[in-house]
Amino acid sequence: MKKHIKTSASLLASLLAFSAVSGRAGFVDRTAELVPDGSALGSADASWGDYNRDGYPDLNTANGVWRNHGGTNFTKVAQYGPGPWGDVNNDGYLDLFRYSLPCQIVLYYPETDTFAVSDEPEVATPKSPRAACWADFNGNGLIDLYVGGYETWDPAASYPDSILTNCSDGTMVMAWEQTGTIRRARGVTACDFDEDGDMDIYVSNYRLQPNILWKNDGTGVFTDVAKAYGVDGDKDQGAYGHTIGSAWGDLDNDGHFDLFVGNFSHPPAYQDRPKFYRNLGPDGDYHFEDKSAGAGLAWQESYASPTLIDYDNDGYLDLYFTTVYDGDHPVLYRNNGDWTFTDVTAAEGLAGLGKTYQAAWADLNNDGFLDLITGGKLFINSGNKNHWIQITLEGDGTDINRAAIGAQVRIGWKGMVLTRQVEGGTGEGNQNDLRLHFGLGDQTDPVTIEIAWPNGVKQTVHNLAVDQFYHITPGPVLTTTAEETPSVTDRTALLKGALLSEGTAPAPGGTEVCVQWGSSPDELSSQAWIENVELGAFSYLLTDLLPNTRYYYRFCTTNANGQYTSTALGNFMTTGTLPFQETFDPLTIGSIDGQNGWCSSEANAALVQSEITYGGSSKACFVQRGHLWHDFVVPDTPPIVWNDFWIIPQQTEDSNASLLIEGDENTAALVCVEAEGGYLNVMDGQVPRLLDTHLPIQPGQWMRLTLRLNYLSKTWDIWLNEILVAKNLAFFSPTAATIHQFVVKNGFTTDPAILDDFTLSTVRPEDFAMVDRDDDGLDDDWEYFYFGSLTATGGGESEDWDNDGFPDRFEFRAGTDPTDPDSFLGISRFIQHSPSHAMLEWRSVEGKRYAIQKAHALTGGWESVYCDLPGEPFFSQETIPLPDESPVFFRVLLLD
C-alpha cells in the first residue's frame, strides 16, 4: 500500500513538472461552443477534410457532415455515415466513401455546395465493414479503395476484403476479392513503407489472427509480406492479438515510416500486446524491428484505435490510443525521442475519457496546433511556443491524384528527418486531416522540404518560412502572398514574393509569374507578367492605385512543369490622402469588414444594405452594436479638414450613438445624441455640451452632420443640416495632430445607426457658404492652406503676399496661388486644335468676370483678346484665335 502511494505521488510530480516545462494549458473541451448540439457529433469513427477548400478542415462522422465555419463553429450540412475523404473524380474537391452498408460514393458539387450519392459499389462482404482506406494502388492517378470485410458474431463467419478501383466518373468497381484464408479486418491503413513509389497496405485483423502487410508491385498486385517483414504479430505468449487499428508514422525521425499496431488483448498475458515496429530503412531492406519492450506503454485490456501525431509541436510523433471497455480510458503518450513514451493524459487535460473508437486530429482553428475529436467531443489544443509548418498538397489530377493521398514530405531538422504522409485513413475507420502538420520545436529558420509524389517523382521546395500554411502542387511553387508585407504609399505598392520551386524538374524556357490584383477579393481585374523569374525572391511595383483603398492580390506562375495559383489572397491598404468619399454603393452587401478600408469591432457590426438610403443611393451602411472605423493615417495633415455625411443615429435609454474623429485614444471630436431629448451632445475638450438651442433630432430621420476640424488651433465646429450649431470647440484630446481614424460607435443597442454619403476633405462642401471668421473677404480655409493662419498678410484691398501686383483677394477669387508670383496667370491647360485656334483653360470662380490678354514677344505690351468672360465653377474654357506672328504669350485676369 505504501509503495502504491509513493508511486502515485511520483507520477503526479512528474506530470506537474512536465506541464511546467512545456508551458501548456493542455486540451480544452470546446464542444458546447463549437457545435450547437454537441451530442449530435456521435462517438463513432471520424474523418477530417477540407471539402469546400476554404482553408478550414471539415468533419465527417456517422452522424453527419459538419462544416467548419472559420474555426468558430460547426453546422451539420448532410449525413451519410462514417467514411474517409478523398477526391474521387479529381475535380479538386473532396468526396466521401461511406463504408457502412450500403456502401456509397458521395460526391461534393462545389457549384451548388451540395453532396449527392454517385454510386453504391459492390463490396465482397455482406456485413458492414469497419474501415476503408483510399490510395492510388495501380498508379493511374486515381484513388482506389481497400475495404475490410470483417465478420459476423452469430453465426460466426469471416468475410473477405475487397479492392474497388476508380472509374474516373465518380463510380467504383470491385476489382479484387480476398481468397484463401479469410481474416477479420478491423483497421486498414496504407503507406509506401518501402519507398518504391507505390502504395502498400497494412490490415489490422481481429480474433487473434495475424495481420497482413500487402506489398504492392506497382500495378496493384499485392503479396502478403507481414510475416517475412516481422509485422504479422507476436504469438510467443500463446496467441496473436485482437488488432483493432494501426497507424503509420516516423517515430524516430530517421526518414522512414514506422508502424504502431494497436492490439486489444484479454488477460492473462497470452495474447499479443500493442507493438511499436521500427522501419530499418534501405539498409535493413525495409524490414521491421520490434521496439515495444522498453517503450513504457501501460497495459489496458481494451485498446482500440491509435493515431500518431505531434500534438505539442516538438518535432516527435506522439501516440493517442482509445479504449472501449468500462474502466479503461484513452491515453495520450508523449514521444521522448528515444523509443520511450510518457503518459501525459492527465497533464494535458484528457484524463477520464470514456470508451470510444473515435480518434482523429486536425488544426480546426488554424492556430498551428492539432486539435482532437474523440468520444464525440472536440478538444482544442492550447498550444505553446514551439513553431510549426503546415502543407496542403494537390496533385495534377493526371499522374497524381488531386488529393495527393500517398504523397510523402520530408524536412531536414536538427540532424534528423521529419516525415509525414497524406493519409487516406488510419486507426480503425478514422482519418486525420489531409493537410500535413510538422512541429518544429524552437526552430525559426526557414525549412526546405522534399516531396515524394505518389507517382514516384520527387520535388524540392526551398525557403519555407515557419508558422505558415502552404499549398503546393507538382508545378512551380510560390510563397503565399500573406507572408510578405507590401511597401505601400497612397498610389503604389511594392509586392513581394518568392519562387520556392520550379516544380518536379528543371523548367526549360524559364518561369513566368503573373500578378493579379483588384479592389475586390472576388474580382482581381488587373494583371501583369514577370518573365524569367529565378528561384528566390522577386517583387513587382503596382502603380496608379487609388488612395484610401484596400486592394487584394495574388501570384500565379507557369512553366513547363505546370501552373500554380496561390490560394491565399494578400491585401493592403493604400495610405489615406484627402479627399476621401464613400457612398457605400460599390460595397458588397453583408459584413463591411475588409471592404475599402472599413473595419468593425464585432462580427456583423456593420452591414451594407439597400432598404434605407439617403438621397436615392443604392446602399447605406448599417452600424450595429459596436464600432465601425476607417483608418486613414494621413501624413502631414492639412490645417483644415472637413467631415460631411448623412446619418440616422439611434437613441437609447442606456447609451448614445456617437461619432468620433481620430479614434478613442486620440479623439479630435465627439458627437452623440442625448438619450431623452434627442439633442446633439458634443465634447468641448473634456466637457460635454448639450446643444439644445436647435430643434431636437427626430428618431429614424436622416440628419446631415458637417464637422470642420482645425488642426492648428485644435478646435472644431459643427453644422447640423447646414446650420452652424457650435463653433470653437476644443479637441477632446489636444495631442491629436494627424488624421488617424473616422469612427462611428452605436453604443449598446442592436438597432442600427445608418451612415451614408461620407466625405473627408480639405475643401469645404460645395453647397456651404464661405467661412470668413475675420471678415477680410477671404475664406478661412484658403488662408490656412496658403498662409498657415487667419492673421498673416492675407486680406485687405492691397495685400499682396507674393508681390506679383495681383492682390490676394484677386488671387482668391481667381483660385490661383497667392504665394507664387507666376500663378496669377491662372492657365491650367493650353491645347492647340489647329494652326489658327487653340483651347485655353483656367481656374475660375462662378459669378466672377475674366479677361484673356496676349502679348508678342518682340513688340511687348498686353492687349485684350476677350473681355468680360463669365467664370464657371472650378474651370473655364475658351477657344482663342492664334496670330500669324510668333511667339505669343497669353494670360488670364480677374476683373474687379
PDB file of C-alpha atoms in Angstrom, residues 483-619:
ATOM      1  CA  GLU A 483       3.791  36.314 -45.851  1.00  0.00           C
ATOM      2  CA  GLU A 484       5.381  39.493 -47.196  1.00  0.00           C
ATOM      3  CA  THR A 485       4.011  42.906 -46.244  1.00  0.00           C
ATOM      4  CA  PRO A 486       3.975  45.209 -49.289  1.00  0.00           C
ATOM      5  CA  SER A 487       5.621  48.613 -49.139  1.00  0.00           C
ATOM      6  CA  VAL A 488       2.677  50.937 -49.712  1.00  0.00           C
ATOM      7  CA  THR A 489       2.175  54.637 -50.466  1.00  0.00           C
ATOM      8  CA  ASP A 490      -1.002  56.432 -51.436  1.00  0.00           C
ATOM      9  CA  ARG A 491      -0.776  55.255 -55.065  1.00  0.00           C
ATOM     10  CA  THR A 492       1.848  52.487 -55.211  1.00  0.00           C
ATOM     11  CA  ALA A 493       2.520  49.098 -53.620  1.00  0.00           C
ATOM     12  CA  LEU A 494       5.693  47.025 -53.899  1.00  0.00           C
ATOM     13  CA  LEU A 495       4.505  43.410 -53.759  1.00  0.00           C
ATOM     14  CA  LYS A 496       6.988  40.791 -52.638  1.00  0.00           C
ATOM     15  CA  GLY A 497       7.074  37.054 -53.191  1.00  0.00           C
ATOM     16  CA  ALA A 498       9.476  34.204 -53.741  1.00  0.00           C
ATOM     17  CA  LEU A 499       9.687  31.329 -56.206  1.00  0.00           C
ATOM     18  CA  LEU A 500      10.402  28.342 -53.977  1.00  0.00           C
ATOM     19  CA  SER A 501      10.421  25.567 -56.566  1.00  0.00           C
ATOM     20  CA  GLU A 502      10.283  25.312 -60.347  1.00  0.00           C
ATOM     21  CA  GLY A 503       8.430  22.027 -59.993  1.00  0.00           C
ATOM     22  CA  THR A 504       9.357  18.385 -60.287  1.00  0.00           C
ATOM     23  CA  ALA A 505      12.094  19.008 -62.883  1.00  0.00           C
ATOM     24  CA  PRO A 506      14.172  21.888 -64.313  1.00  0.00           C
ATOM     25  CA  ALA A 507      11.905  24.195 -66.307  1.00  0.00           C
ATOM     26  CA  PRO A 508      13.080  24.774 -69.890  1.00  0.00           C
ATOM     27  CA  GLY A 509      12.013  28.185 -71.122  1.00  0.00           C
ATOM     28  CA  GLY A 510      12.022  29.662 -67.630  1.00  0.00           C
ATOM     29  CA  THR A 511       9.221  30.524 -65.206  1.00  0.00           C
ATOM     30  CA  GLU A 512       6.733  33.377 -65.508  1.00  0.00           C
ATOM     31  CA  VAL A 513       4.878  34.926 -62.584  1.00  0.00           C
ATOM     32  CA  CYS A 514       1.500  36.577 -63.078  1.00  0.00           C
ATOM     33  CA  VAL A 515       0.467  39.268 -60.597  1.00  0.00           C
ATOM     34  CA  GLN A 516      -3.305  39.676 -60.258  1.00  0.00           C
ATOM     35  CA  TRP A 517      -4.905  42.481 -58.268  1.00  0.00           C
ATOM     36  CA  GLY A 518      -8.133  44.376 -57.763  1.00  0.00           C
ATOM     37  CA  SER A 519     -10.239  46.189 -55.156  1.00  0.00           C
ATOM     38  CA  SER A 520     -12.494  43.162 -54.590  1.00  0.00           C
ATOM     39  CA  PRO A 521     -11.370  39.702 -53.407  1.00  0.00           C
ATOM     40  CA  ASP A 522     -13.850  38.210 -55.871  1.00  0.00           C
ATOM     41  CA  GLU A 523     -12.668  40.156 -58.892  1.00  0.00           C
ATOM     42  CA  LEU A 524      -8.942  40.611 -59.478  1.00  0.00           C
ATOM     43  CA  SER A 525      -9.460  42.539 -62.679  1.00  0.00           C
ATOM     44  CA  SER A 526      -5.876  43.657 -63.352  1.00  0.00           C
ATOM     45  CA  GLN A 527      -2.817  41.567 -64.081  1.00  0.00           C
ATOM     46  CA  ALA A 528       0.785  41.796 -65.218  1.00  0.00           C
ATOM     47  CA  TRP A 529       3.504  39.229 -66.018  1.00  0.00           C
ATOM     48  CA  ILE A 530       7.068  38.955 -64.746  1.00  0.00           C
ATOM     49  CA  GLU A 531       9.207  36.912 -67.133  1.00  0.00           C
ATOM     50  CA  ASN A 532      12.169  34.601 -66.410  1.00  0.00           C
ATOM     51  CA  VAL A 533      11.778  34.571 -62.642  1.00  0.00           C
ATOM     52  CA  GLU A 534      14.556  32.644 -60.914  1.00  0.00           C
ATOM     53  CA  LEU A 535      14.441  30.736 -57.650  1.00  0.00           C
ATOM     54  CA  GLY A 536      14.292  33.107 -54.725  1.00  0.00           C
ATOM     55  CA  ALA A 537      12.735  36.488 -54.009  1.00  0.00           C
ATOM     56  CA  PHE A 538      11.058  38.698 -56.572  1.00  0.00           C
ATOM     57  CA  SER A 539       8.982  41.881 -56.421  1.00  0.00           C
ATOM     58  CA  TYR A 540       6.582  43.883 -58.552  1.00  0.00           C
ATOM     59  CA  LEU A 541       5.609  47.543 -58.236  1.00  0.00           C
ATOM     60  CA  LEU A 542       1.920  48.375 -58.684  1.00  0.00           C
ATOM     61  CA  THR A 543       1.320  51.988 -59.721  1.00  0.00           C
ATOM     62  CA  ASP A 544      -1.622  54.291 -60.428  1.00  0.00           C
ATOM     63  CA  LEU A 545      -3.572  52.947 -57.457  1.00  0.00           C
ATOM     64  CA  LEU A 546      -6.345  54.815 -55.699  1.00  0.00           C
ATOM     65  CA  PRO A 547      -5.660  56.253 -52.231  1.00  0.00           C
ATOM     66  CA  ASN A 548      -7.639  55.112 -49.202  1.00  0.00           C
ATOM     67  CA  THR A 549      -8.422  51.830 -50.942  1.00  0.00           C
ATOM     68  CA  ARG A 550      -7.939  48.218 -49.932  1.00  0.00           C
ATOM     69  CA  TYR A 551      -6.527  46.048 -52.705  1.00  0.00           C
ATOM     70  CA  TYR A 552      -6.346  42.270 -52.919  1.00  0.00           C
ATOM     71  CA  TYR A 553      -3.712  40.387 -54.865  1.00  0.00           C
ATOM     72  CA  ARG A 554      -2.193  37.015 -55.549  1.00  0.00           C
ATOM     73  CA  PHE A 555       0.631  35.491 -57.546  1.00  0.00           C
ATOM     74  CA  CYS A 556       0.252  32.820 -60.192  1.00  0.00           C
ATOM     75  CA  THR A 557       3.068  31.168 -62.058  1.00  0.00           C
ATOM     76  CA  THR A 558       3.568  28.873 -65.004  1.00  0.00           C
ATOM     77  CA  ASN A 559       6.346  26.918 -66.657  1.00  0.00           C
ATOM     78  CA  ALA A 560       6.858  23.647 -68.485  1.00  0.00           C
ATOM     79  CA  ASN A 561       6.109  21.690 -65.279  1.00  0.00           C
ATOM     80  CA  GLY A 562       2.687  23.180 -64.764  1.00  0.00           C
ATOM     81  CA  GLN A 563       0.874  26.071 -63.164  1.00  0.00           C
ATOM     82  CA  TYR A 564       0.480  27.307 -59.622  1.00  0.00           C
ATOM     83  CA  THR A 565      -2.055  29.776 -58.243  1.00  0.00           C
ATOM     84  CA  SER A 566      -1.812  30.958 -54.678  1.00  0.00           C
ATOM     85  CA  THR A 567      -4.998  30.084 -52.803  1.00  0.00           C
ATOM     86  CA  ALA A 568      -4.349  32.774 -50.195  1.00  0.00           C
ATOM     87  CA  LEU A 569      -5.062  36.378 -51.163  1.00  0.00           C
ATOM     88  CA  GLY A 570      -2.775  39.080 -49.882  1.00  0.00           C
ATOM     89  CA  ASN A 571      -4.203  42.516 -49.243  1.00  0.00           C
ATOM     90  CA  PHE A 572      -3.003  46.007 -48.447  1.00  0.00           C
ATOM     91  CA  MET A 573      -4.470  49.434 -47.838  1.00  0.00           C
ATOM     92  CA  THR A 574      -3.112  52.422 -49.701  1.00  0.00           C
ATOM     93  CA  THR A 575      -2.365  55.342 -47.430  1.00  0.00           C
ATOM     94  CA  GLY A 576      -5.003  57.959 -46.802  1.00  0.00           C
ATOM     95  CA  THR A 577      -4.905  61.114 -48.824  1.00  0.00           C
ATOM     96  CA  LEU A 578      -7.716  63.565 -48.949  1.00  0.00           C
ATOM     97  CA  PRO A 579     -10.356  63.897 -50.208  1.00  0.00           C
ATOM     98  CA  PHE A 580     -11.938  60.571 -49.347  1.00  0.00           C
ATOM     99  CA  GLN A 581     -15.521  59.926 -50.440  1.00  0.00           C
ATOM    100  CA  GLU A 582     -17.637  56.886 -49.628  1.00  0.00           C
ATOM    101  CA  THR A 583     -21.181  56.394 -50.880  1.00  0.00           C
ATOM    102  CA  PHE A 584     -21.119  52.702 -49.890  1.00  0.00           C
ATOM    103  CA  ASP A 585     -22.662  51.935 -53.280  1.00  0.00           C
ATOM    104  CA  PRO A 586     -19.827  49.734 -54.618  1.00  0.00           C
ATOM    105  CA  LEU A 587     -19.509  47.683 -51.426  1.00  0.00           C
ATOM    106  CA  THR A 588     -20.817  44.146 -51.232  1.00  0.00           C
ATOM    107  CA  ILE A 589     -23.994  43.604 -49.229  1.00  0.00           C
ATOM    108  CA  GLY A 590     -23.086  41.880 -45.970  1.00  0.00           C
ATOM    109  CA  SER A 591     -20.289  42.445 -43.491  1.00  0.00           C
ATOM    110  CA  ILE A 592     -18.311  45.550 -44.358  1.00  0.00           C
ATOM    111  CA  ASP A 593     -15.096  44.241 -42.774  1.00  0.00           C
ATOM    112  CA  GLY A 594     -12.180  44.473 -45.167  1.00  0.00           C
ATOM    113  CA  GLN A 595     -14.062  46.425 -47.835  1.00  0.00           C
ATOM    114  CA  ASN A 596     -12.481  49.680 -48.953  1.00  0.00           C
ATOM    115  CA  GLY A 597     -10.609  50.045 -45.682  1.00  0.00           C
ATOM    116  CA  TRP A 598     -13.583  49.692 -43.302  1.00  0.00           C
ATOM    117  CA  CYS A 599     -13.382  47.571 -40.166  1.00  0.00           C
ATOM    118  CA  SER A 600     -15.758  46.745 -37.326  1.00  0.00           C
ATOM    119  CA  SER A 601     -15.234  45.659 -33.737  1.00  0.00           C
ATOM    120  CA  GLU A 602     -17.767  42.833 -33.681  1.00  0.00           C
ATOM    121  CA  ALA A 603     -18.947  40.245 -36.153  1.00  0.00           C
ATOM    122  CA  ASN A 604     -21.641  41.773 -38.359  1.00  0.00           C
ATOM    123  CA  ALA A 605     -21.294  45.119 -36.587  1.00  0.00           C
ATOM    124  CA  ALA A 606     -21.549  46.868 -39.935  1.00  0.00           C
ATOM    125  CA  LEU A 607     -23.734  45.751 -42.806  1.00  0.00           C
ATOM    126  CA  VAL A 608     -24.239  47.287 -46.206  1.00  0.00           C
ATOM    127  CA  GLN A 609     -27.940  47.185 -47.023  1.00  0.00           C
ATOM    128  CA  SER A 610     -30.248  48.663 -49.612  1.00  0.00           C
ATOM    129  CA  GLU A 611     -33.619  49.183 -47.882  1.00  0.00           C
ATOM    130  CA  ILE A 612     -32.810  52.531 -46.262  1.00  0.00           C
ATOM    131  CA  THR A 613     -30.597  55.019 -48.046  1.00  0.00           C
ATOM    132  CA  TYR A 614     -30.085  58.730 -48.246  1.00  0.00           C
ATOM    133  CA  GLY A 615     -30.686  60.592 -51.495  1.00  0.00           C
ATOM    134  CA  GLY A 616     -31.617  57.574 -53.565  1.00  0.00           C
ATOM    135  CA  SER A 617     -28.216  55.891 -53.487  1.00  0.00           C
ATOM    136  CA  SER A 618     -28.352  52.136 -53.750  1.00  0.00           C
ATOM    137  CA  LYS A 619     -26.807  51.275 -50.381  1.00  0.00           C
TER     138      LYS A 619
END
